mmCIF file of C-alpha atoms in Angstrom:
data_model
loop_
_atom_site.group_PDB
_atom_site.id
_atom_site.type_symbol
_atom_site.label_atom_id
_atom_site.label_comp_id
_atom_site.label_asym_id
_atom_site.label_seq_id
_atom_site.Cartn_x
_atom_site.Cartn_y
_atom_site.Cartn_z
ATOM 1 C CA MET A 147 30.090 72.556 122.619
ATOM 2 C CA ASP A 148 28.778 69.066 121.849
ATOM 3 C CA GLU A 149 31.091 66.337 120.402
ATOM 4 C CA GLU A 150 30.033 66.659 116.864
ATOM 5 C CA ASP A 151 31.402 70.067 116.897
ATOM 6 C CA ARG A 152 35.002 69.150 117.772
ATOM 7 C CA LEU A 153 35.103 66.370 115.077
ATOM 8 C CA LEU A 154 36.353 66.703 111.479
ATOM 9 C CA GLN A 155 35.176 65.918 108.381
ATOM 10 C CA VAL A 156 37.089 64.234 105.724
ATOM 11 C CA GLY A 157 37.622 67.619 103.860
ATOM 12 C CA ASP A 158 39.279 68.878 107.212
ATOM 13 C CA ILE A 159 41.348 65.863 107.251
ATOM 14 C CA ALA A 160 42.427 66.245 103.812
ATOM 15 C CA LYS A 161 43.375 69.958 104.378
ATOM 16 C CA ALA A 162 45.219 69.397 107.344
ATOM 17 C CA THR A 163 47.272 66.607 105.969
ATOM 18 C CA GLY A 164 47.813 67.670 102.385
ATOM 19 C CA LYS A 165 46.162 64.234 101.288
ATOM 20 C CA THR A 166 43.069 64.088 99.114
ATOM 21 C CA VAL A 167 39.612 63.359 100.117
ATOM 22 C CA ARG A 168 39.808 60.004 97.842
ATOM 23 C CA ALA A 169 43.047 58.962 99.801
ATOM 24 C CA ILE A 170 41.285 59.267 102.893
ATOM 25 C CA HIS A 171 38.304 57.480 101.861
ATOM 26 C CA HIS A 172 40.763 54.759 100.421
ATOM 27 C CA TYR A 173 42.564 54.440 103.777
ATOM 28 C CA GLU A 174 39.212 53.783 105.458
ATOM 29 C CA GLU A 175 38.242 51.262 102.529
ATOM 30 C CA VAL A 176 41.409 49.232 103.446
ATOM 31 C CA GLY A 177 40.925 49.341 107.206
ATOM 32 C CA LEU A 178 43.898 51.868 108.000
ATOM 33 C CA LEU A 179 41.198 54.549 109.286
ATOM 34 C CA ARG A 180 38.022 54.450 110.989
ATOM 35 C CA PRO A 181 35.525 57.345 111.462
ATOM 36 C CA HIS A 182 34.983 58.237 115.163
ATOM 37 C CA ALA A 183 31.167 58.913 114.216
ATOM 38 C CA ARG A 184 28.640 59.849 111.764
ATOM 39 C CA SER A 185 26.880 63.324 111.531
ATOM 40 C CA LYS A 186 23.294 63.635 111.649
ATOM 41 C CA GLY A 187 23.520 63.973 107.808
ATOM 42 C CA ARG A 188 25.636 60.755 107.728
ATOM 43 C CA TYR A 189 29.054 62.452 106.963
ATOM 44 C CA ARG A 190 32.004 60.587 108.419
ATOM 45 C CA LEU A 191 33.423 62.550 111.251
ATOM 46 C CA TYR A 192 36.903 61.781 112.621
ATOM 47 C CA ASP A 193 38.605 62.749 115.959
ATOM 48 C CA ASN A 194 42.113 64.213 116.173
ATOM 49 C CA ALA A 195 43.680 60.686 116.320
ATOM 50 C CA ALA A 196 42.618 60.324 112.708
ATOM 51 C CA LEU A 197 44.927 63.315 111.962
ATOM 52 C CA THR A 198 47.702 61.422 113.523
ATOM 53 C CA ARG A 199 47.084 58.274 111.706
ATOM 54 C CA VAL A 200 46.753 59.919 108.194
ATOM 55 C CA ARG A 201 50.190 61.712 108.854
ATOM 56 C CA TRP A 202 51.794 58.476 110.050
ATOM 57 C CA ILE A 203 50.425 56.739 106.770
ATOM 58 C CA GLY A 204 51.891 59.567 104.882
ATOM 59 C CA LYS A 205 55.519 59.116 106.670
ATOM 60 C CA LEU A 206 55.387 55.334 106.051
ATOM 61 C CA HIS A 207 54.853 56.091 102.337
ATOM 62 C CA ASP A 208 57.726 58.412 102.391
ATOM 63 C CA LEU A 209 59.736 55.574 103.551
ATOM 64 C CA GLY A 210 58.755 53.555 100.577
ATOM 65 C CA LEU A 211 56.203 51.378 102.456
ATOM 66 C CA SER A 212 53.222 50.271 100.189
ATOM 67 C CA LEU A 213 49.549 50.424 101.643
ATOM 68 C CA GLY A 214 49.920 46.594 102.185
ATOM 69 C CA GLN A 215 52.898 46.776 104.044
ATOM 70 C CA ILE A 216 51.374 49.551 106.079
ATOM 71 C CA GLN A 217 48.311 47.130 106.706
ATOM 72 C CA GLN A 218 50.511 44.296 107.804
ATOM 73 C CA ILE A 219 51.964 46.679 110.542
ATOM 74 C CA VAL A 220 48.640 47.661 111.645
ATOM 75 C CA SER A 221 47.748 44.081 111.579
ATOM 76 C CA THR A 222 50.885 42.970 113.555
ATOM 77 C CA TRP A 223 50.011 45.724 115.907
ATOM 78 C CA GLU A 224 46.363 44.888 116.481
ATOM 79 C CA SER A 225 47.083 41.106 116.727
ATOM 80 C CA ALA A 226 50.005 41.030 119.107
ATOM 81 C CA SER A 227 49.603 39.436 122.312
ATOM 82 C CA SER A 228 51.479 41.738 124.220
ATOM 83 C CA ALA A 229 52.773 45.536 124.128
ATOM 84 C CA PRO A 230 56.459 44.618 124.117
ATOM 85 C CA GLY A 231 55.664 41.987 121.306
ATOM 86 C CA ALA A 232 54.092 44.538 119.360
ATOM 87 C CA MET A 233 56.598 47.238 120.042
ATOM 88 C CA SER A 234 59.417 44.699 119.057
ATOM 89 C CA ARG A 235 57.864 43.997 115.722
ATOM 90 C CA ILE A 236 57.405 47.525 114.782
ATOM 91 C CA ARG A 237 60.803 48.426 115.959
ATOM 92 C CA GLY A 238 62.382 45.554 113.550
ATOM 93 C CA VAL A 239 60.527 47.266 110.619
ATOM 94 C CA TYR A 240 61.709 50.671 111.586
ATOM 95 C CA GLN A 241 65.253 49.508 112.200
ATOM 96 C CA GLN A 242 65.400 48.035 108.846
ATOM 97 C CA LYS A 243 64.006 51.088 107.114
ATOM 98 C CA LEU A 244 66.432 53.136 109.139
ATOM 99 C CA GLU A 245 69.343 51.205 107.534
ATOM 100 C CA GLU A 246 67.912 51.660 104.126
ATOM 101 C CA VAL A 247 67.552 55.542 104.602
ATOM 102 C CA ARG A 248 71.015 55.625 105.730
ATOM 103 C CA GLU A 249 72.267 53.769 102.659
ATOM 104 C CA GLN A 250 70.185 56.202 100.421
ATOM 105 C CA ILE A 251 71.821 59.069 102.346
ATOM 106 C CA ALA A 252 75.228 57.672 101.712
ATOM 107 C CA HIS A 253 74.382 57.094 97.914
ATOM 108 C CA LEU A 254 73.148 60.865 97.705
ATOM 109 C CA GLU A 255 76.331 62.237 99.528
ATOM 110 C CA THR A 256 78.553 60.374 96.923
ATOM 111 C CA LEU A 257 76.401 61.989 94.229
ATOM 112 C CA GLU A 258 76.450 65.470 95.985
ATOM 113 C CA HIS A 259 80.283 65.179 95.905
ATOM 114 C CA GLU A 260 80.478 64.205 92.320
ATOM 115 C CA LEU A 261 78.234 67.201 91.406
ATOM 116 C CA VAL A 262 80.575 69.529 93.691
ATOM 117 C CA ALA A 263 83.575 68.290 91.578
ATOM 118 C CA SER A 264 82.161 68.359 88.272
ATOM 119 C CA LEU A 265 80.996 71.970 88.853
ATOM 120 C CA ALA A 266 84.348 72.933 89.931
ATOM 121 C CA TYR A 267 85.755 71.469 86.906
ATOM 122 C CA LEU A 268 83.330 72.988 84.709
ATOM 123 C CA ASP A 269 83.990 76.406 86.412
ATOM 124 C CA THR A 270 87.560 76.152 84.707
ATOM 125 C CA CYS A 271 85.844 75.843 81.275
ATOM 126 C CA GLU A 272 84.399 79.294 81.639
ATOM 127 C CA THR A 273 88.057 80.683 81.139
ATOM 128 C CA CYS A 274 88.140 78.689 77.799
ATOM 129 C CA ASP A 275 88.429 80.931 74.684
ATOM 130 C CA PRO A 276 84.728 81.301 73.438
ATOM 131 C CA ALA A 277 85.851 80.374 69.816
ATOM 132 C CA GLU A 278 87.222 76.984 70.963
ATOM 133 C CA LEU A 279 85.449 73.961 69.482
ATOM 134 C CA VAL A 280 83.820 71.347 71.509
ATOM 135 C CA ALA A 281 86.107 68.806 69.860
ATOM 136 C CA ALA A 282 89.236 70.668 71.497
ATOM 137 C CA CYS A 283 87.871 69.768 74.832
ATOM 138 C CA THR A 284 89.501 66.405 74.822
ATOM 139 C CA ASN A 285 93.035 68.111 74.559
ATOM 140 C CA CYS A 286 92.132 70.906 77.192
ATOM 141 C CA ASN A 287 95.184 72.365 78.660
ATOM 142 C CA LEU A 288 93.361 74.384 81.509
ATOM 143 C CA HIS A 289 92.617 71.490 83.805
ATOM 144 C CA ASP A 290 95.088 70.059 86.257
ATOM 145 C CA LYS A 291 96.189 66.662 84.292
ATOM 146 C CA SER A 292 97.332 65.331 87.938
ATOM 147 C CA GLN A 293 93.364 65.366 89.053
ATOM 148 C CA ALA A 294 91.089 62.664 87.814
ATOM 149 C CA GLU A 295 88.435 64.212 85.625
ATOM 150 C CA PRO A 296 84.845 63.950 87.258
ATOM 151 C CA GLU A 297 82.813 60.891 85.840
ATOM 152 C CA LEU A 298 79.883 63.546 85.107
ATOM 153 C CA VAL A 299 82.119 65.438 83.005
ATOM 154 C CA ALA A 300 84.104 62.531 81.598
ATOM 155 C CA GLY A 301 81.064 60.645 80.381
ATOM 156 C CA ILE A 302 79.672 63.702 78.360
ATOM 157 C CA ARG A 303 82.886 63.596 76.362
ATOM 158 C CA GLY A 304 83.114 60.024 76.108
ATOM 159 C CA SER A 305 82.342 58.849 72.493
ATOM 160 C CA ASN A 306 80.361 55.477 72.727
ATOM 161 C CA GLY A 307 82.610 54.271 75.676
ATOM 162 C CA HIS A 308 86.087 55.026 74.228
ATOM 163 C CA CYS A 309 88.469 56.686 76.316
ATOM 164 C CA ARG A 310 89.691 60.377 75.235
ATOM 165 C CA GLN A 311 92.694 60.680 73.364
ATOM 166 C CA GLY A 312 95.640 61.414 75.735
ATOM 167 C CA SER A 313 93.951 60.295 78.868
ATOM 168 C CA ASN A 314 94.460 57.455 81.165
ATOM 169 C CA HIS A 315 91.622 54.840 81.413
ATOM 170 C CA ARG A 316 90.085 55.153 84.989
#
């Protein structure tokens, strides 16, 4: 088996990574990816390191980095005078992203708790008389008045920002 038989074409890379052929060509145009060789028919051929690079680009995209920022990371890496210096710079980028991801997770966990509380609150509404009018919800007696109404529920019943009758402003 010769080397050309082990190399991958653009379509193979696209299929293996879930990216489009156009995206892979674009990565090459902006200097993020280089073909390993060209076939006799002049097709771009890539080695397995290209798969790793394209997946890495995808993960950085998932973290919210633009192609320009990814180019900067590659440039920083390639221009570093020492391996420890390069790793330190990359570590700084990753550390910042980790902090941002943790903030996003905390925010999403808060939203999750709000949704769980809202669903639990709304489950009580299923016991309401089906003939009850929506307007009666402002004076509902089915819910525990000592429990704060979840904002996702209170907001739907609010009237242009006014407080409900009989409720305390939260």
